[in-house]
mmCIF file of C-alpha atoms and ligand atoms in Angstrom:
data_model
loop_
_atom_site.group_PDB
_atom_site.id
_atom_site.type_symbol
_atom_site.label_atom_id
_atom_site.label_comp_id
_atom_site.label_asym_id
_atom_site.label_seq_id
_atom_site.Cartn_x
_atom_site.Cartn_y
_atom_site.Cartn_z
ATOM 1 C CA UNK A 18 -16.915 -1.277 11.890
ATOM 2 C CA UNK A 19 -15.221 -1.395 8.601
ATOM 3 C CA UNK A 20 -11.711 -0.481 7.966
ATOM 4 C CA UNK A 21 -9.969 0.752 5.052
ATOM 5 C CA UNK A 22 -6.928 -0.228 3.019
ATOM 6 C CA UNK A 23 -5.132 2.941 2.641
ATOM 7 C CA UNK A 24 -1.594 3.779 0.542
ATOM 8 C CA UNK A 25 -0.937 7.115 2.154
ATOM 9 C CA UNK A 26 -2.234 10.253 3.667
ATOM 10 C CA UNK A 27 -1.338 13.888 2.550
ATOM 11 C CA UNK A 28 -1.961 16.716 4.866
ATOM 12 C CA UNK A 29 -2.640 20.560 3.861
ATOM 13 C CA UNK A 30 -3.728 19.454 0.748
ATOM 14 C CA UNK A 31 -4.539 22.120 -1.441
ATOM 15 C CA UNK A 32 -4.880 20.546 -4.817
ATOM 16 C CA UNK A 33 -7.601 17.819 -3.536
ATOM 17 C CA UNK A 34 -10.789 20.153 -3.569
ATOM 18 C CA UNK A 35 -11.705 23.477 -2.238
ATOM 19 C CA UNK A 36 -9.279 24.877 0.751
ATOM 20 C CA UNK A 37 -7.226 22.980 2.654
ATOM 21 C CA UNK A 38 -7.559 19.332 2.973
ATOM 22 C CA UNK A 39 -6.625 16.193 4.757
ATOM 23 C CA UNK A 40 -6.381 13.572 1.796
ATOM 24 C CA UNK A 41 -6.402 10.002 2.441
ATOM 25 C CA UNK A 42 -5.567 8.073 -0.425
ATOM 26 C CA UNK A 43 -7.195 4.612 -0.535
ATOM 27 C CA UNK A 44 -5.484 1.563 -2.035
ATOM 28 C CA UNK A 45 -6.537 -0.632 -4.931
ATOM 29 C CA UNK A 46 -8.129 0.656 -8.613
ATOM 30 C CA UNK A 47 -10.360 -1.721 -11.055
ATOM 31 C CA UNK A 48 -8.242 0.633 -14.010
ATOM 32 C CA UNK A 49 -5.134 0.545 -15.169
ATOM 33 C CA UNK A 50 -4.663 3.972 -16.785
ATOM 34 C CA UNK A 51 -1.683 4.312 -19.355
ATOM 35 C CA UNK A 52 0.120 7.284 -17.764
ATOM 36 C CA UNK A 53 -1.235 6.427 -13.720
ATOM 37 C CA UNK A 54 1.245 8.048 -11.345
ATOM 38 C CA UNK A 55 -0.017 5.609 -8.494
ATOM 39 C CA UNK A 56 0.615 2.011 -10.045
ATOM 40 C CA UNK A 57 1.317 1.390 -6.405
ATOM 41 C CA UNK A 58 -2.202 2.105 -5.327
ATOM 42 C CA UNK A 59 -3.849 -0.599 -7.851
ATOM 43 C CA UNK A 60 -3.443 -3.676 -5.750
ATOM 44 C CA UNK A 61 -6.031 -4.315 -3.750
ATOM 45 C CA UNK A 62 -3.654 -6.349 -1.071
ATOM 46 C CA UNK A 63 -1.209 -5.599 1.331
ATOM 47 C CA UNK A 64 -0.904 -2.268 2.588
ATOM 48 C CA UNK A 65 -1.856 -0.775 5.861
ATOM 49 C CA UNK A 66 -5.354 -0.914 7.711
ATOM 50 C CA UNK A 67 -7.015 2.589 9.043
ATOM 51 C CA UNK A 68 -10.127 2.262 10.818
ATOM 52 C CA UNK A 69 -12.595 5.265 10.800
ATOM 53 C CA UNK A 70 -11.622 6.587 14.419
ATOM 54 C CA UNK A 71 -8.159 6.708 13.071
ATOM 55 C CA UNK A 72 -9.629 8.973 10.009
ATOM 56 C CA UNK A 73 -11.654 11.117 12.194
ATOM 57 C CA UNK A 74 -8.338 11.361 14.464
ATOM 58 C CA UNK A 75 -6.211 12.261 11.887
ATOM 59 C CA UNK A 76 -8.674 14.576 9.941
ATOM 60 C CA UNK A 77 -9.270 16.124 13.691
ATOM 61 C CA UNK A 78 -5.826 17.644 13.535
ATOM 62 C CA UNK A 79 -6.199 19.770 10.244
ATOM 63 C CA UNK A 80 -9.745 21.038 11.709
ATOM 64 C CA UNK A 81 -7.747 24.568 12.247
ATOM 65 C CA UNK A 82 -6.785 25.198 8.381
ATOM 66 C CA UNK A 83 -9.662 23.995 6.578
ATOM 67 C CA UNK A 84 -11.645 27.553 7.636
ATOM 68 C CA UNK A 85 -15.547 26.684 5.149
ATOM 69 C CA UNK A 86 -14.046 25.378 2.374
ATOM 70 C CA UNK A 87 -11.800 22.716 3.391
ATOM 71 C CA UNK A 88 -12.068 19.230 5.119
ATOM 72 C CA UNK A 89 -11.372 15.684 3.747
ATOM 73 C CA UNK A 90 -10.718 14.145 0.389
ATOM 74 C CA UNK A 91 -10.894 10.638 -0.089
ATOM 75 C CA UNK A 92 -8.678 9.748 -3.165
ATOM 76 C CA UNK A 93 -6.719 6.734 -4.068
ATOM 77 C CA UNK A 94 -6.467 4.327 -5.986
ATOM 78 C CA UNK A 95 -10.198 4.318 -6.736
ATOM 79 C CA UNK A 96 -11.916 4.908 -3.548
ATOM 80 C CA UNK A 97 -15.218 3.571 -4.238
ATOM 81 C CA UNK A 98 -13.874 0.048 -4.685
ATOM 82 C CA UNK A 99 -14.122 0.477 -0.611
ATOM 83 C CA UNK A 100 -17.812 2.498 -0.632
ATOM 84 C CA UNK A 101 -18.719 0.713 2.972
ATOM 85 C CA UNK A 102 -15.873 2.130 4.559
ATOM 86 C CA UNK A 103 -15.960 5.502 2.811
ATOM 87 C CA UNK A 104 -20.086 5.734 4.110
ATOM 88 C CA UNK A 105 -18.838 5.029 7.733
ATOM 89 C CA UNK A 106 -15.861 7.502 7.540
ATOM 90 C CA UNK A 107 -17.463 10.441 6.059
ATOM 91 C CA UNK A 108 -20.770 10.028 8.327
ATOM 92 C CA UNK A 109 -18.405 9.981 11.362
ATOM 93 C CA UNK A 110 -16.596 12.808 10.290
ATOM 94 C CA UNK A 111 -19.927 14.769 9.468
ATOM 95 C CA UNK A 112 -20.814 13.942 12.950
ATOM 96 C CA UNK A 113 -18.002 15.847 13.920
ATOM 97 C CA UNK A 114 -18.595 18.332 11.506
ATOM 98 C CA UNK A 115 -15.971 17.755 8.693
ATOM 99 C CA UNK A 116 -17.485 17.621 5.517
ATOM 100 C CA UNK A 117 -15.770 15.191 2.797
ATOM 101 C CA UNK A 118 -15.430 14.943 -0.877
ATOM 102 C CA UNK A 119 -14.676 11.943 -3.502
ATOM 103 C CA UNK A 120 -11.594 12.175 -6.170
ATOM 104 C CA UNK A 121 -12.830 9.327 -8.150
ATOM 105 C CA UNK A 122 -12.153 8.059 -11.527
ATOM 106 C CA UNK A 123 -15.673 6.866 -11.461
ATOM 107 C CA UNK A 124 -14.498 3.508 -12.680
ATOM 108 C CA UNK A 125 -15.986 1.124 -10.172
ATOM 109 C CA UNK A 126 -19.797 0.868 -8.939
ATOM 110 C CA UNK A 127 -21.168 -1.609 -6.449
ATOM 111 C CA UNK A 128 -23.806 -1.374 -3.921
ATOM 112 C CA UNK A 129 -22.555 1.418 -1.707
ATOM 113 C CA UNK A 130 -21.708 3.402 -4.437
ATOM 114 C CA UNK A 131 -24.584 5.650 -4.487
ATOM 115 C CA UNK A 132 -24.524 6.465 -0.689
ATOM 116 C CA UNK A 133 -20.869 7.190 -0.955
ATOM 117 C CA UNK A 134 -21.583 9.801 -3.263
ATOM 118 C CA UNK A 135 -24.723 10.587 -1.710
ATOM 119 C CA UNK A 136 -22.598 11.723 1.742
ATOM 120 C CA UNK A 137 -19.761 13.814 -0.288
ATOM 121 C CA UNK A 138 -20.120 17.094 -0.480
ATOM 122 C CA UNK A 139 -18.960 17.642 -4.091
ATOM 123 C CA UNK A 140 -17.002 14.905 -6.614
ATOM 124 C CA UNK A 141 -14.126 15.324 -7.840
ATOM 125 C CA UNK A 142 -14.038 13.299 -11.157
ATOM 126 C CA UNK A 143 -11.325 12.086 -13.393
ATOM 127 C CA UNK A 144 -13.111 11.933 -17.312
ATOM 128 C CA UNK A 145 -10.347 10.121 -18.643
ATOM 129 C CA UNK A 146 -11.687 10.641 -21.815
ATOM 130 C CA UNK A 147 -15.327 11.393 -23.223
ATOM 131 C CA UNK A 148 -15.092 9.078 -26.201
ATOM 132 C CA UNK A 149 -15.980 5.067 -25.077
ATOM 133 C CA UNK A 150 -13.175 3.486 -27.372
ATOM 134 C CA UNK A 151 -10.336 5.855 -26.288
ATOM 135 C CA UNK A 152 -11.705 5.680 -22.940
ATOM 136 C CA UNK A 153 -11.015 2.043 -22.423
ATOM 137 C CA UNK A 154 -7.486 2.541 -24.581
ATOM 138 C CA UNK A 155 -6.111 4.378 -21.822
ATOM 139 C CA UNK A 156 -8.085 2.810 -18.940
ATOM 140 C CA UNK A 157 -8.184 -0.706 -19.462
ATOM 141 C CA UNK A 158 -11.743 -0.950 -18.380
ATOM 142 C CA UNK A 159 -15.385 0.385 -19.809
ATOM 143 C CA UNK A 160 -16.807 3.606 -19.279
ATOM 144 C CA UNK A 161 -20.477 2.199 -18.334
ATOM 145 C CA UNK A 162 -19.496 2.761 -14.366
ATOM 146 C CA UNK A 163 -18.539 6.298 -14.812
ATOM 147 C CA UNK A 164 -21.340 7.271 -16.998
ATOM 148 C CA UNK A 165 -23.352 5.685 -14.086
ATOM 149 C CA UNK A 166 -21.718 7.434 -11.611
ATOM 150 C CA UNK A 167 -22.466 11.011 -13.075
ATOM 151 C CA UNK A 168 -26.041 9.561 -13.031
ATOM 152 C CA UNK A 169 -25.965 9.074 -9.038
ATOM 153 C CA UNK A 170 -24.152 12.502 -8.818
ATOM 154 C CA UNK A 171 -26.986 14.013 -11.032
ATOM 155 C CA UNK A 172 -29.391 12.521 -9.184
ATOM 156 C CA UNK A 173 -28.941 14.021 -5.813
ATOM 157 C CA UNK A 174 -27.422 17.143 -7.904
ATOM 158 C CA UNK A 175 -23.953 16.957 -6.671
ATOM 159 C CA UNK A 176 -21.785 19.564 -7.561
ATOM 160 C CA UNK A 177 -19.160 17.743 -9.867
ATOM 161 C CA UNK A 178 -15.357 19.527 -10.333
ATOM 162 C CA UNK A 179 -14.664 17.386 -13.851
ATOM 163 C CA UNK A 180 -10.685 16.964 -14.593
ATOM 164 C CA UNK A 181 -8.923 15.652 -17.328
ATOM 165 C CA UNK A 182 -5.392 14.723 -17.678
ATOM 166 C CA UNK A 183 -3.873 16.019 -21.270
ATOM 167 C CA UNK A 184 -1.586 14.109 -22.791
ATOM 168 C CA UNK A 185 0.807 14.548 -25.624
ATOM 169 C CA UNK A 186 -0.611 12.581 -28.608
ATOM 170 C CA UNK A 187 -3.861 11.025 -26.769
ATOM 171 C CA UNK A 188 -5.992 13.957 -25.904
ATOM 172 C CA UNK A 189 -4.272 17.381 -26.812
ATOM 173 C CA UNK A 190 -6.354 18.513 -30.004
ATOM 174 C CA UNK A 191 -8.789 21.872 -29.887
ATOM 175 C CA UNK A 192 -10.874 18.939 -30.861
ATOM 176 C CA UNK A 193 -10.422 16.683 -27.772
ATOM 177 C CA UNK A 194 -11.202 19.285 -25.430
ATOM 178 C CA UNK A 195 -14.579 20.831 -27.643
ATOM 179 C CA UNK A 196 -15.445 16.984 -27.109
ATOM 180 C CA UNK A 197 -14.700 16.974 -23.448
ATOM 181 C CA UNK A 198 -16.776 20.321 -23.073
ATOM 182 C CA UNK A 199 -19.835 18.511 -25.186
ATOM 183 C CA UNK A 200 -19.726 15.825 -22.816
ATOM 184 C CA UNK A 201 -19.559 17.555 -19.859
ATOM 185 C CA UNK A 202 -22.551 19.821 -20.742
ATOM 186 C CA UNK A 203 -24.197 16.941 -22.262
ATOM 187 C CA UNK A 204 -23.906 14.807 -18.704
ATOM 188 C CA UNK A 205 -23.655 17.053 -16.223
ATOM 189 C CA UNK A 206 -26.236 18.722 -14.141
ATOM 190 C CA UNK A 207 -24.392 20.317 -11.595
ATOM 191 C CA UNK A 208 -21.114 21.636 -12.574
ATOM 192 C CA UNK A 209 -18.675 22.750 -10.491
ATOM 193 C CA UNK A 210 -15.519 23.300 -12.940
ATOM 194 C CA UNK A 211 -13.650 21.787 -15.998
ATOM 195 C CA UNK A 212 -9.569 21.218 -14.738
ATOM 196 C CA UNK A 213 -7.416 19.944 -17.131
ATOM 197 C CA UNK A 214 -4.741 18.878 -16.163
ATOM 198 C CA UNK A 215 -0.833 18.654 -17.827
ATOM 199 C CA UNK A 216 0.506 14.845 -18.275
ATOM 200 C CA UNK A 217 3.945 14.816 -16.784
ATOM 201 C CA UNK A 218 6.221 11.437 -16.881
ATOM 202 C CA UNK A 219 7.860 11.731 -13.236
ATOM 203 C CA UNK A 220 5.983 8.076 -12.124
ATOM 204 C CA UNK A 221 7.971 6.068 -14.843
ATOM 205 C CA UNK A 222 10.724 5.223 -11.795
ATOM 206 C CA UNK A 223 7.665 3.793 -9.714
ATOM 207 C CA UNK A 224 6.333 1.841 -12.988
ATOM 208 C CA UNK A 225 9.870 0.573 -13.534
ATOM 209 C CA UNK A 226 10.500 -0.021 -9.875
ATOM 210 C CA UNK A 227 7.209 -2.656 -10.414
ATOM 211 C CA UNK A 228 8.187 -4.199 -13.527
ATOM 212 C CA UNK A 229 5.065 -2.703 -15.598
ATOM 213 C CA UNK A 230 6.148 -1.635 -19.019
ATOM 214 C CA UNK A 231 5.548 2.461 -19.661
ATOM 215 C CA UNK A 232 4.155 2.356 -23.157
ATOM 216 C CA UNK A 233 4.226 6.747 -22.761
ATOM 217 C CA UNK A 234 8.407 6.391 -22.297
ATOM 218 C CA UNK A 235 8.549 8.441 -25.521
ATOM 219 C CA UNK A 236 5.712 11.327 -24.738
ATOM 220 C CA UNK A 237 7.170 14.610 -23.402
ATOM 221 C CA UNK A 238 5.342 16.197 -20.407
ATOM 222 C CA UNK A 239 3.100 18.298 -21.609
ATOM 223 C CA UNK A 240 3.766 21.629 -22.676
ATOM 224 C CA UNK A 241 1.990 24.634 -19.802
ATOM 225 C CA UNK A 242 1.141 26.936 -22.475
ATOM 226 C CA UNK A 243 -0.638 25.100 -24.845
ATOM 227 C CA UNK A 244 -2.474 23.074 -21.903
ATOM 228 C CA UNK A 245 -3.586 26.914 -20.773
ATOM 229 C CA UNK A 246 -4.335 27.842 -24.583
ATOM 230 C CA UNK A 247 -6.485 24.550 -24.471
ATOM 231 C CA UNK A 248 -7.789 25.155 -21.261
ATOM 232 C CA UNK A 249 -9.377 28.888 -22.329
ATOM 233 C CA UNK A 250 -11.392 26.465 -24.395
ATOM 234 C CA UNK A 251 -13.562 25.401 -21.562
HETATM 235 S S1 LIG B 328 -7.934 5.619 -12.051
HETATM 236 FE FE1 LIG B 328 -6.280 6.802 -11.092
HETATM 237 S S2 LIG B 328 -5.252 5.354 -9.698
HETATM 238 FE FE2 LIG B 328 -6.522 4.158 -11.110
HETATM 239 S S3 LIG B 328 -5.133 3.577 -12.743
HETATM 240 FE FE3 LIG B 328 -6.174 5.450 -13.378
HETATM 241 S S4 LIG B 328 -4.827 7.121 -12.768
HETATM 242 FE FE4 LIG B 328 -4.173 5.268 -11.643
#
């Protein structure tokens, strides 16, 4: 069996996904996003091993709280950079009847990528931005895999819970969001729910901690009522 890299588990999630959730977060991205709070999660080395029985153990023990909604989230990092693993951990948890979902950034497509998301019961997905050029600005990397990943999710009509961190001076305009919006009801077949989400700067410590210059040192968190006037947008 395949095992997983993992950077950390959080249990009685509630911000992962419907209900209440056991959220493993898997270790290693492909992007390197401008404001990530995880730069910790983007090696792909090191870290500790879980194997699925360990998932399946440790998902066991939240069985009580997740009532229909709930179950497991498998975030990261970029979890489908490990899609064999995630296939093996979310049929053995169906098998006990735990139902999973993807958080993905949708940056990173291989050969298990569509199974993955064909076995999750709903994605979670990061649209770091709808435009191609300011998507690769703040991820490092193209947005082929993610339109490619909607694709697979439209396919086998996933239901897909879009989010989109806002940040000061990147993507904060009426404009931006009307864009995201297009997008979204250009892509997506099966939506679930538009998020958007407020940047904050509390993971510069971690980025310093790692040596990786914070070119957002200067952008204030953003502000909660103009991400809510933004977000009646949607
Ligand atoms: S996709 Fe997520 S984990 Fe990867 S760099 Fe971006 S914010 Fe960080």
């Amino acid at each position: 069996m395949t095992t997983g890299r993992l950077h950390s588990i959080e249990t009685f999630g509630a911000v992962d996904g419907p209900g209440i959730r056991t959220v493993f977060f898997l270790q290693g991205c492909p992007a390197r996003c401008v404001y990530c709070h995880n730069p910790d999660s983007w090696s792909t080395a090191g870290k500790e091993e879980i194997s699925v029985e360990q998932v399946v153990h440790t998902a066991q023990r939240g069985r009580p709280y997740y009532g229909k909604d709930g179950g497991v989230t498998f975030s990261g990092g970029e979890p489908l950079l490990q899609g064999e693993f995630l296939i093996e951990a979310m049929e053995a948890l169906s098998k006990e009847g735990i139902s999973s979902i993807l958080d993905t950034s949708g940056t990173w497509v291989d050969d298990f990528t569509k199974g993955a998301i064909e076995k999750s019961q709903m994605l979670l997905l990061d649209v770091k931005h709808p435009d191609e050029e300011k998507f690769k600005e703040i991820t490092g990397v193209s947005q082929d895999n993610l339109l490619q990943v909607i694709d697979f999710a439209n396919d086998e009509n996933k239901p897909l819970w879009i989010r989109q961190v806002i940040v000061p001076g990147i993507n904060d305009t009426e404009e931006d969001v009307k864009s995201l919006k297009a997008f979204v009801e250009q892509r997506v077949k099966n939506l679930y729910t538009i998020e958007l989400l407020g940047y904050h700067n509390m993971a510069i410590e971690k980025w310093d901690k790692l040596g990786i210059p914070y070119k957002l040192r200067n952008v204030p968190p953003m502000d909660r009522g103009r991400l809510a006037r933004l977000s009646q947008l949607l």
